[in-house]
PDB file of C-alpha atoms and ligand atoms in Angstrom:
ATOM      1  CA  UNK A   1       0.000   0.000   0.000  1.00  0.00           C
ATOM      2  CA  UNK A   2       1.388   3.404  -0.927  1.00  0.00           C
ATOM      3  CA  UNK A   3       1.548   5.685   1.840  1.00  0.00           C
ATOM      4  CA  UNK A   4       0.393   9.498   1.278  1.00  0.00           C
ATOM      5  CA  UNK A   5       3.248  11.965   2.600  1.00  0.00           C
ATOM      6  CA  UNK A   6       0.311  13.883   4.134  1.00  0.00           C
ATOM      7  CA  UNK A   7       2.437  15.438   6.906  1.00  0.00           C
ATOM      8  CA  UNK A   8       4.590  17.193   3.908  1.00  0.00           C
ATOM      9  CA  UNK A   9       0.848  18.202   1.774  1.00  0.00           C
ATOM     10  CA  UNK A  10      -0.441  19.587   4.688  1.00  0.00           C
ATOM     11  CA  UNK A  11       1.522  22.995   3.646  1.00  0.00           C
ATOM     12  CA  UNK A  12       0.917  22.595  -0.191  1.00  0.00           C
ATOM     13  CA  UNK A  13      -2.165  23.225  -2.281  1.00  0.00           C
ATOM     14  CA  UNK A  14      -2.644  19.552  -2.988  1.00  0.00           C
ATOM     15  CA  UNK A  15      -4.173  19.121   0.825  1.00  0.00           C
ATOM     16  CA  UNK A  16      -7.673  18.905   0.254  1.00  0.00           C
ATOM     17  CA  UNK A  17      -7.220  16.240  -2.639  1.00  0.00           C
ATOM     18  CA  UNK A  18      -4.755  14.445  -0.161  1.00  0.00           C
ATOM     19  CA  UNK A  19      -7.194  14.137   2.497  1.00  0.00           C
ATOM     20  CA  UNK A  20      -9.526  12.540   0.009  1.00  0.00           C
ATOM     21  CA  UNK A  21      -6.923   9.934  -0.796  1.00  0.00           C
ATOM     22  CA  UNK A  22      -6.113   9.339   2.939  1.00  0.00           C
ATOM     23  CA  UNK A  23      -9.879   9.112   3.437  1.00  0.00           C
ATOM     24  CA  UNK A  24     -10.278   6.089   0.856  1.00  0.00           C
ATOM     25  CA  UNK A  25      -7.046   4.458   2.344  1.00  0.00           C
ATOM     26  CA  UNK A  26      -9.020   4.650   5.889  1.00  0.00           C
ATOM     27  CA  UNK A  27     -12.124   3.514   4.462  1.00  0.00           C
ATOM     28  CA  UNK A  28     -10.393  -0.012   3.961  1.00  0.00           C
ATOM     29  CA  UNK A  29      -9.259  -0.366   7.519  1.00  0.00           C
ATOM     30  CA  UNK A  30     -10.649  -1.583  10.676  1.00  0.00           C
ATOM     31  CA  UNK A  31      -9.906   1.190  13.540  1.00  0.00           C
ATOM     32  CA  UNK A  32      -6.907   0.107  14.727  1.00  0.00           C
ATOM     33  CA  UNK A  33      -5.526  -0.147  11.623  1.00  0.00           C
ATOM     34  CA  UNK A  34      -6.678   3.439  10.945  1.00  0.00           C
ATOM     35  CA  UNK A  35      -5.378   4.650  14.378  1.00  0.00           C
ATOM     36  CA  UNK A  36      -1.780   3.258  13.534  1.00  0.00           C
ATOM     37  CA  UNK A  37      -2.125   4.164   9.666  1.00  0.00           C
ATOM     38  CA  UNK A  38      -1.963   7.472  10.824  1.00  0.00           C
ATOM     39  CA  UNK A  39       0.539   7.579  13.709  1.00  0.00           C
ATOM     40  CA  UNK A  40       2.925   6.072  11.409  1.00  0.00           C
ATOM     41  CA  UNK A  41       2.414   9.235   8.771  1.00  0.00           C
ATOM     42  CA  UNK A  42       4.581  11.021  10.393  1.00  0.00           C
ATOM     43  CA  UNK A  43       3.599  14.738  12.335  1.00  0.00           C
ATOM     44  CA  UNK A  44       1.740  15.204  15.702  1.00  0.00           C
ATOM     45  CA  UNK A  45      -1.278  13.347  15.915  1.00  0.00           C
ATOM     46  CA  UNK A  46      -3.425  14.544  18.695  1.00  0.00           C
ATOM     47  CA  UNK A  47      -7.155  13.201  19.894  1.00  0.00           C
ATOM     48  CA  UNK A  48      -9.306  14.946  21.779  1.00  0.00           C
ATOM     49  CA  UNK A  49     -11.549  12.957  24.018  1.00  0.00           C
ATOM     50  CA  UNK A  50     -15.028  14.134  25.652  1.00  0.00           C
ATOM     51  CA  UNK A  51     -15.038  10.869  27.173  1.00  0.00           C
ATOM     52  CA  UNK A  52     -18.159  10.086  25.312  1.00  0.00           C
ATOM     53  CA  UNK A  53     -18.659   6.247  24.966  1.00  0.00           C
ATOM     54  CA  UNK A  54     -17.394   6.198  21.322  1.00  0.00           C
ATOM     55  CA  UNK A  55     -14.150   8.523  22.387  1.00  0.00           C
ATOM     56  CA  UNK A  56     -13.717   5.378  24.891  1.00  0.00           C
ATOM     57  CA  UNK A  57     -13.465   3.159  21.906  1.00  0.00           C
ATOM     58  CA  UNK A  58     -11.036   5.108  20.579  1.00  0.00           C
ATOM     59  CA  UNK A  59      -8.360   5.540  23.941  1.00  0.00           C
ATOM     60  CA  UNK A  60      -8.802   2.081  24.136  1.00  0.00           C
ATOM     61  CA  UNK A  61      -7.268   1.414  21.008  1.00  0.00           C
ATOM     62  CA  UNK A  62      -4.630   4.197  20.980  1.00  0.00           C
ATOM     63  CA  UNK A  63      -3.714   2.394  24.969  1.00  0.00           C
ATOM     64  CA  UNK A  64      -4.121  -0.773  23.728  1.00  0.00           C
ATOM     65  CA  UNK A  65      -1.312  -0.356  21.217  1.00  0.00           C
ATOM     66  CA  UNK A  66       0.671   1.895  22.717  1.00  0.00           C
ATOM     67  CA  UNK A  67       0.094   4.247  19.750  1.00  0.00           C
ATOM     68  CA  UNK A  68       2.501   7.716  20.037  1.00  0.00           C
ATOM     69  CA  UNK A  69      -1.516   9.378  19.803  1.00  0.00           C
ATOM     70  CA  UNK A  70      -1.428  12.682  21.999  1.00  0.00           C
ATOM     71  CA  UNK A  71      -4.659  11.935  24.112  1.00  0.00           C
ATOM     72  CA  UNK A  72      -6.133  15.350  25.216  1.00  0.00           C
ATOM     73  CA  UNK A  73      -9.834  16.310  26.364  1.00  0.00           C
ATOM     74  CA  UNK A  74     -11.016  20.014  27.142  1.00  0.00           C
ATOM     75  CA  UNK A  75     -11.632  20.445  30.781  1.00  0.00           C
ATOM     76  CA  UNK A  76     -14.089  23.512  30.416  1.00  0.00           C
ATOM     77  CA  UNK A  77     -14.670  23.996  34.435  1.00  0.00           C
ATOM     78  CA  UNK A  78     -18.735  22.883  33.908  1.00  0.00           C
ATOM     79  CA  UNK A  79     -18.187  19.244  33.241  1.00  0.00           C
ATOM     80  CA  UNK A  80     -20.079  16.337  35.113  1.00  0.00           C
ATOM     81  CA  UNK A  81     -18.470  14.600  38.119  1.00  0.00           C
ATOM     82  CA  UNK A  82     -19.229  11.619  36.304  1.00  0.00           C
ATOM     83  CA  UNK A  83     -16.969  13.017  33.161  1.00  0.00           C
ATOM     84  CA  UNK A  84     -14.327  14.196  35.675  1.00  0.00           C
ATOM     85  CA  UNK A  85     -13.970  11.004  37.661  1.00  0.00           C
ATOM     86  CA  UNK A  86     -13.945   8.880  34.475  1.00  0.00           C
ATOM     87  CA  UNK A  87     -10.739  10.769  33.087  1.00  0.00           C
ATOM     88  CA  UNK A  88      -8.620   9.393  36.238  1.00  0.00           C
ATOM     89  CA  UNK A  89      -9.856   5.893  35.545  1.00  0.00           C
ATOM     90  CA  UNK A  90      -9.494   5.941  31.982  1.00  0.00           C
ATOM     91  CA  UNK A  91      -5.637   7.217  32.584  1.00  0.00           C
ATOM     92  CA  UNK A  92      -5.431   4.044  34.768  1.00  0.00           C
ATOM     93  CA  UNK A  93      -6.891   1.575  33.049  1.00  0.00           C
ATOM     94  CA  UNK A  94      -4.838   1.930  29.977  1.00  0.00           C
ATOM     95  CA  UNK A  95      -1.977   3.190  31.646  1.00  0.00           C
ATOM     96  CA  UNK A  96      -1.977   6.968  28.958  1.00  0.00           C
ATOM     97  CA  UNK A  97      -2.099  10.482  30.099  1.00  0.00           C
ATOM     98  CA  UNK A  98      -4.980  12.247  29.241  1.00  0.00           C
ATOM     99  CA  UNK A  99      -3.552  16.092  28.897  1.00  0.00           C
ATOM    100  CA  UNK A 100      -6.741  18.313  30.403  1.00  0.00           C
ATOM    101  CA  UNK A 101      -6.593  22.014  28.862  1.00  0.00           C
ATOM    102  CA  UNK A 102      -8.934  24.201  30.669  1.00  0.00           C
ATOM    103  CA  UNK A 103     -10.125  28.180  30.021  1.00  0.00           C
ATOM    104  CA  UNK A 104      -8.180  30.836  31.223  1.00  0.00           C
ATOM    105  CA  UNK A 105      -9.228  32.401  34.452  1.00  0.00           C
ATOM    106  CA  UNK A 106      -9.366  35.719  32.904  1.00  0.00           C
ATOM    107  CA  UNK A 107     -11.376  34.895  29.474  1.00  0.00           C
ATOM    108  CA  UNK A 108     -14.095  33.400  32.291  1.00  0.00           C
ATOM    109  CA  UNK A 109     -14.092  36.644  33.990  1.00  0.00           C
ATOM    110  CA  UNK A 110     -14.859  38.487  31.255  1.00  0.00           C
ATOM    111  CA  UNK A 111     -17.505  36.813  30.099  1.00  0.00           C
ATOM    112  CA  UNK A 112     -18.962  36.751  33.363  1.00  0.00           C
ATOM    113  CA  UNK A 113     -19.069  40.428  33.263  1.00  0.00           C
ATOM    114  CA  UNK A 114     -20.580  40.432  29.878  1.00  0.00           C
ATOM    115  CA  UNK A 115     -23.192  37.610  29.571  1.00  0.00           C
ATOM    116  CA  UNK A 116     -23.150  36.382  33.249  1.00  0.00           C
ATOM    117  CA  UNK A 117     -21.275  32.586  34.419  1.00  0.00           C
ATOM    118  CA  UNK A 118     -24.769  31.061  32.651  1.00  0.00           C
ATOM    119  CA  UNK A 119     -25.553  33.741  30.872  1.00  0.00           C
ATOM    120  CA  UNK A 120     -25.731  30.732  27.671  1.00  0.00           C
ATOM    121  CA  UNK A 121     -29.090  30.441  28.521  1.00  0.00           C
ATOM    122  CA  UNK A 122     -30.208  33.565  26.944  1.00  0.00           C
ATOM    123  CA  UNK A 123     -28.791  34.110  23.669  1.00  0.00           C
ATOM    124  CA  UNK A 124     -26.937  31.786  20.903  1.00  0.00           C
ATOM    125  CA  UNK A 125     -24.427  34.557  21.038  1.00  0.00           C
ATOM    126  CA  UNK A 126     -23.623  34.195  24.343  1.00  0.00           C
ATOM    127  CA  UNK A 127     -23.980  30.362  24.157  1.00  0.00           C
ATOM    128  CA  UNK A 128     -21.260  30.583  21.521  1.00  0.00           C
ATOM    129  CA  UNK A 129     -18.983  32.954  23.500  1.00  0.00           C
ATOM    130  CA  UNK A 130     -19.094  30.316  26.417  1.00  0.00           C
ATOM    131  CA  UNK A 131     -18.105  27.320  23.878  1.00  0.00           C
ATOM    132  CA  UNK A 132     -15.624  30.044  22.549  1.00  0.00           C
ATOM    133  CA  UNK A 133     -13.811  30.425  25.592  1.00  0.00           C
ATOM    134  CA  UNK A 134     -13.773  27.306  27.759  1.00  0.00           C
ATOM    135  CA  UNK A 135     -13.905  25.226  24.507  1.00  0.00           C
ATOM    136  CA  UNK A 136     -12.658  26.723  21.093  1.00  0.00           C
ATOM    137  CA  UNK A 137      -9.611  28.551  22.962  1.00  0.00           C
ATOM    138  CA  UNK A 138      -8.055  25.627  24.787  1.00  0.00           C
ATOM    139  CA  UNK A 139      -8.512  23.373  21.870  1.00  0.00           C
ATOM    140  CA  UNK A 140      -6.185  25.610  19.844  1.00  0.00           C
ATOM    141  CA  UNK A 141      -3.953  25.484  22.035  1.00  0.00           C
ATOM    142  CA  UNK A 142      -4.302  21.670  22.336  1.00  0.00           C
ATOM    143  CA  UNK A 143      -4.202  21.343  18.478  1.00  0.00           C
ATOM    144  CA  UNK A 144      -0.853  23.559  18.340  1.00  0.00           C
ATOM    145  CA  UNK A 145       1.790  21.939  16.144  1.00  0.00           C
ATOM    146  CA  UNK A 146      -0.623  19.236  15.372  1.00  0.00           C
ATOM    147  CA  UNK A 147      -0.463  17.935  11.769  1.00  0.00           C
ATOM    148  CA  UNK A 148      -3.434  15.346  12.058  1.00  0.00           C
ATOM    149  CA  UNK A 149      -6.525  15.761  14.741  1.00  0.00           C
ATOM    150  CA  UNK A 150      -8.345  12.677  15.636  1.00  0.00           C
ATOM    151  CA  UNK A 151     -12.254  12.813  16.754  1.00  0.00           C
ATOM    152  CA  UNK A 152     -14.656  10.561  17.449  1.00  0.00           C
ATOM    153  CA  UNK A 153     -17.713  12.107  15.235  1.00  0.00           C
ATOM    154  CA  UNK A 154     -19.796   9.237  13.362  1.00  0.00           C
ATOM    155  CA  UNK A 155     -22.571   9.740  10.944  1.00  0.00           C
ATOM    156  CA  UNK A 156     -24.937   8.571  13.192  1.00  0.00           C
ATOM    157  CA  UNK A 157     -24.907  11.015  15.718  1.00  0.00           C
ATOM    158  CA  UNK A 158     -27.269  13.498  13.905  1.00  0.00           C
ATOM    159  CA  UNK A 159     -28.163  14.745  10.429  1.00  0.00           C
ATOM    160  CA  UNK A 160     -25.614  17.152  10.568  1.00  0.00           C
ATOM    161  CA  UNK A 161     -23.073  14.679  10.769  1.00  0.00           C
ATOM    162  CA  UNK A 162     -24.490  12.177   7.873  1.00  0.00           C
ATOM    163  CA  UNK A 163     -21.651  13.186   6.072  1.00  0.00           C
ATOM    164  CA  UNK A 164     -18.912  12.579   8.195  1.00  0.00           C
ATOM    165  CA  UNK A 165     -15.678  11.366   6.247  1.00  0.00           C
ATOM    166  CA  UNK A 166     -12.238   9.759   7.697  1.00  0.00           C
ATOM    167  CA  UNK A 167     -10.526  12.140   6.744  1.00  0.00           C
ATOM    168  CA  UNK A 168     -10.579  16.114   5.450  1.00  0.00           C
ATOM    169  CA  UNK A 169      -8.503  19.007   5.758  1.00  0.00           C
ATOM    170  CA  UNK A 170      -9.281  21.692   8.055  1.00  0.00           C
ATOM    171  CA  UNK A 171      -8.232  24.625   6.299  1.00  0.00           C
ATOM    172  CA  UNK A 172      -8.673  26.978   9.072  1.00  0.00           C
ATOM    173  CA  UNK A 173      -6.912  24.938  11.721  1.00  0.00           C
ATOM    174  CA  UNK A 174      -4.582  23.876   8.653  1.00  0.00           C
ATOM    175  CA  UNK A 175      -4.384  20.282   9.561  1.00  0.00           C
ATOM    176  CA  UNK A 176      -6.466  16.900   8.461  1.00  0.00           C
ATOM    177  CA  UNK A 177      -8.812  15.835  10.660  1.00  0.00           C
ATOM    178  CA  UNK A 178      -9.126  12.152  11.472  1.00  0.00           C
ATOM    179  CA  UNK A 179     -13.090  10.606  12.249  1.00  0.00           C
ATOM    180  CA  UNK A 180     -12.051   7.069  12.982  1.00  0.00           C
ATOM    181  CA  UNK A 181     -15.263   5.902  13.696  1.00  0.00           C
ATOM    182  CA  UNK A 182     -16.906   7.496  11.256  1.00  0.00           C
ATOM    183  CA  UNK A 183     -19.237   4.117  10.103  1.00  0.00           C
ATOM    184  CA  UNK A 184     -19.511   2.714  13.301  1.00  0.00           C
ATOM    185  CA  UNK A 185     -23.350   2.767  14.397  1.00  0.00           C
ATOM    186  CA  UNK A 186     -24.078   3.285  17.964  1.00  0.00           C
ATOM    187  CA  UNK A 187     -25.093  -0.777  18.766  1.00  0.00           C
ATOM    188  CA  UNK A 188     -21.228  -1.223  17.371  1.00  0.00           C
ATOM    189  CA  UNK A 189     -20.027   0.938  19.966  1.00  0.00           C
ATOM    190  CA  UNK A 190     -22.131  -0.409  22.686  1.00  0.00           C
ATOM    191  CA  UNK A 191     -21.248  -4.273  21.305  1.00  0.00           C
ATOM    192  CA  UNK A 192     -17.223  -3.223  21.466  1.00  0.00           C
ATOM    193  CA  UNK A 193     -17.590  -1.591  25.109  1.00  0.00           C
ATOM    194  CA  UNK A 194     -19.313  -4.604  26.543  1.00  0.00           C
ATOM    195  CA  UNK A 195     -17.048  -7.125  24.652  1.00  0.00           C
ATOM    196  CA  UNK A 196     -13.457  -5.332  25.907  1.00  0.00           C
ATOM    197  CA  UNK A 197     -14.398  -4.170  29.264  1.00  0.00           C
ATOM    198  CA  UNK A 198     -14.423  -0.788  28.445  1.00  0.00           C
ATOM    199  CA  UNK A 199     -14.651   2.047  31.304  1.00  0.00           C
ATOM    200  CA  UNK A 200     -17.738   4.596  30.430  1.00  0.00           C
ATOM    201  CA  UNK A 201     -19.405   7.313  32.107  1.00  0.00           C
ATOM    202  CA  UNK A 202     -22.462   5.957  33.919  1.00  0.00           C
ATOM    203  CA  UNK A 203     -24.481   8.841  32.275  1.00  0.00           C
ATOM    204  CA  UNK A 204     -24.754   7.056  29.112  1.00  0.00           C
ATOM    205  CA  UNK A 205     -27.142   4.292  31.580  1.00  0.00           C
ATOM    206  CA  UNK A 206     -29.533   6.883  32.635  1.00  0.00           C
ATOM    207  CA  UNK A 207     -30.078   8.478  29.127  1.00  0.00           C
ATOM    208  CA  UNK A 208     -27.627  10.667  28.370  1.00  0.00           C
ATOM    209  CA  UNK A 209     -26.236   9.589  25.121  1.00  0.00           C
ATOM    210  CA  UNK A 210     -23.754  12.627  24.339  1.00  0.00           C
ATOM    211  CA  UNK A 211     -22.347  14.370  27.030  1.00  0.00           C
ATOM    212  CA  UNK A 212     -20.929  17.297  27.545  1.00  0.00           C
ATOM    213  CA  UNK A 213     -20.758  20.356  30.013  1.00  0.00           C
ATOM    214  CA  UNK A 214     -23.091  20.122  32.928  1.00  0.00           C
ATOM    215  CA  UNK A 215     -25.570  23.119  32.594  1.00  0.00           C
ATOM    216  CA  UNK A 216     -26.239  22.586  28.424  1.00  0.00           C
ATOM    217  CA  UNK A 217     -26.726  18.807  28.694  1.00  0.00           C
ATOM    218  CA  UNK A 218     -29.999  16.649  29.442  1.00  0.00           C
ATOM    219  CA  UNK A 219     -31.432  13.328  29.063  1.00  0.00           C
ATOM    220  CA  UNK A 220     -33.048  12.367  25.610  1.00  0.00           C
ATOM    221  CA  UNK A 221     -36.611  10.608  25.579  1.00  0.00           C
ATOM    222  CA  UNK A 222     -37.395   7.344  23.756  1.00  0.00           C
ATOM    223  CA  UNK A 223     -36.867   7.942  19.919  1.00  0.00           C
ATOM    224  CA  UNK A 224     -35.427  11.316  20.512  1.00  0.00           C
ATOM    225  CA  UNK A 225     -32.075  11.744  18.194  1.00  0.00           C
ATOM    226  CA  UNK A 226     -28.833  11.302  19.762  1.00  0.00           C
ATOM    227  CA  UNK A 227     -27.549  14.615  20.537  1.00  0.00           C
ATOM    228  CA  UNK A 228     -31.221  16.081  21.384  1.00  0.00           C
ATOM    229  CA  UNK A 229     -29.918  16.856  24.886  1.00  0.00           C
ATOM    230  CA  UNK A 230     -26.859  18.918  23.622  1.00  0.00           C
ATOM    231  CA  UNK A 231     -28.355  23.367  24.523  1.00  0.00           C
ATOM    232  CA  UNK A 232     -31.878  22.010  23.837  1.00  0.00           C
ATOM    233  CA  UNK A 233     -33.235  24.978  24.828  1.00  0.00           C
ATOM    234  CA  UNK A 234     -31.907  26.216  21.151  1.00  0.00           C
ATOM    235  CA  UNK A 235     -33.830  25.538  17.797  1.00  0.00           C
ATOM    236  CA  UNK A 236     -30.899  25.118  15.927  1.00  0.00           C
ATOM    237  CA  UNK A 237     -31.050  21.550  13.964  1.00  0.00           C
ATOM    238  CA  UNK A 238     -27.417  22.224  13.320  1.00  0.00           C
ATOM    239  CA  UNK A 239     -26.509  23.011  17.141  1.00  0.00           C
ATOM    240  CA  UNK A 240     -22.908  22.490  17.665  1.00  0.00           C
ATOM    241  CA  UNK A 241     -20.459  24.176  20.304  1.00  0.00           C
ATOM    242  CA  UNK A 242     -18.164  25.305  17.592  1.00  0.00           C
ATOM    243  CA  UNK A 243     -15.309  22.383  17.684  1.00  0.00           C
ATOM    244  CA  UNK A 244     -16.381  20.892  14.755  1.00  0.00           C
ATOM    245  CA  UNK A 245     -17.739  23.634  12.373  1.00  0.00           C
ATOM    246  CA  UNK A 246     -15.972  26.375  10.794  1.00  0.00           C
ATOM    247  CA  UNK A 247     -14.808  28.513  13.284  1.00  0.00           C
ATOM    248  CA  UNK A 248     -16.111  31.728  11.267  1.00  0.00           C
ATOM    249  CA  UNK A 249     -19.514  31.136  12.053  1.00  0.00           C
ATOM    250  CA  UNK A 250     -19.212  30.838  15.841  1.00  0.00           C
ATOM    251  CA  UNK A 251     -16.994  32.916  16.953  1.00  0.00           C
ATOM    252  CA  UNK A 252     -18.521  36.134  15.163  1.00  0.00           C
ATOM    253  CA  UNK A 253     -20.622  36.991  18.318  1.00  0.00           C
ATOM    254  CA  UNK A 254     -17.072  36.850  20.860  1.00  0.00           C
ATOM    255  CA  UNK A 255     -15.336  40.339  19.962  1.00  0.00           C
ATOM    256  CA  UNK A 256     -15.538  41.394  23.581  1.00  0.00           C
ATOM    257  CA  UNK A 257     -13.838  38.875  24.984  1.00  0.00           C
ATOM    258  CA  UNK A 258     -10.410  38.415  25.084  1.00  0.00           C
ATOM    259  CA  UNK A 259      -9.129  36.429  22.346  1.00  0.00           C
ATOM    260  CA  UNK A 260      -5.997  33.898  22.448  1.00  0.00           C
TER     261      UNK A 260
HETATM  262  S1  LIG B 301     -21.439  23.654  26.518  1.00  0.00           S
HETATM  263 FE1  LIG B 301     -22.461  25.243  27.807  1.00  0.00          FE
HETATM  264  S2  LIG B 301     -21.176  25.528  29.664  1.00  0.00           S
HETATM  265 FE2  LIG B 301     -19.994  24.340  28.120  1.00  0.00          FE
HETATM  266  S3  LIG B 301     -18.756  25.840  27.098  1.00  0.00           S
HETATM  267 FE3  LIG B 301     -20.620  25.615  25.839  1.00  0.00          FE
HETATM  268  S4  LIG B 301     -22.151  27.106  26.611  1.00  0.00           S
HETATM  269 FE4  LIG B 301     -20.446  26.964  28.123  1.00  0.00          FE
END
């Protein structure tokens, strides 16, 4: 199999038809195999966890194999316990380091004084400004120097995601962007969990299928879509906190707070 010098195209004009070719490489692989297809390429390879049951899947392999895969997750100050806790026992269990990054003190403040600590509620501009600071801000920095980022986003999660390749370049973050799971369905991820073991947060059991920051997370009802309990409050079909959109159109509401 030829391998694409993708950590070299990355800088060249050829990176968006790269990541197509990487992306029908990955499509033939299981996810190990894509996990150490691209660790081998060559460049920083960093994946950020939310400790969601399909990012489990995914430090389990990288631990499993003792791939050189920076594991990071984004420690935004409003997580669940549950989340919290499960970081220290994931670290354990497969023996990795999972680097938190977490908002600067000062970008809180001023938000604070602008919006209010849950001032989210009340606007999608000030629910973006949150995501901005405790989420967009520390992954850049988390993402700095990285020449591939791994997520665990599959198609299934929601319409919005239908489309969700292995791999494409992110030309605003200038780097390819890895969804290793991309084609897994969610009664995959559940089989794989069960079969290997696999710590996950207890939230998942009482209805929370994606989870993430405390105050802008709820339960789903019966035939509800995945990620109905991500800022429900919001009408949005295309809710997202920003990570995995283009930046342009979420941090346009921010100006006022400090920007890093
Ligand atoms: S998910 Fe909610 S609390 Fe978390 S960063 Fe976004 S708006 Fe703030």
């Amino acid at each position: 199999m030829e391998i694409p010098d993708i950590a070299i195209a990355i800088n060249s004009a050829n990176a968006s038809a790269d990541a197509a070719s990487l992306d029908a490489t990955l499509a033939g692989l299981d996810l190990a195999g894509r996990l150490s297809f691209i660790a081998g390429l060559g460049g920083r390879a960093v994946f950020t966890t939310s400790l969601g049951i399909e990012d489990q899947v995914i430090t389990a392999a990288i631990g499993t194999h003792r791939l050189p895969i920076d594991v990071v997750t984004l420690e935004t100050g409003r997580l669940f316990k549950e989340t919290v806790d499960l970081i220290d026992e994931t670290e354990e269990r497969f023996g990795i380091e999972i680097r938190r990054f977490r908002p600067e003190q000062d970008d809180i403040d001023a938000y604070a004084a602008k919006y209010g600590l849950n001032g989210f509620y009340e606007s999608i501009e000030a629910r973006h400004a949150c995501c901005h600071v405790r989420k967009l801000i520390p992954l850049g920095k988390a993402l700095d120097g990285a020449a591939f980022w791994i997520t665990g986003l599959r198609r299934g999660q929601s319409g919005n995601r239908a489309t969700t390749p292995f791999a494409e370049f992110d030309a605003e973050r200038h780097l390819i962007k890895i969804n290793a799971l991309a084609d897994w369905d969610i009664d995959q991820i559940k089989a794989y969990v069960a079969s290997e073991n696999i710590p996950v947060n207890p939230l998942h059991a009482r209805g929370y299928p994606s989870i993430g920051c405390e105050p802008c997370t709820r339960a789903i009802k019966p035939g509800e879509p995945e990620r109905a309990g991500r800022w429900w409050w919001e009408n949005d079909e295309k809710r997202e906190c920003g990570l995995h959109v283009a930046g342009a159109e979420q941090t346009s509401a921010v100006s006022a707070i400090p920007q890093r």
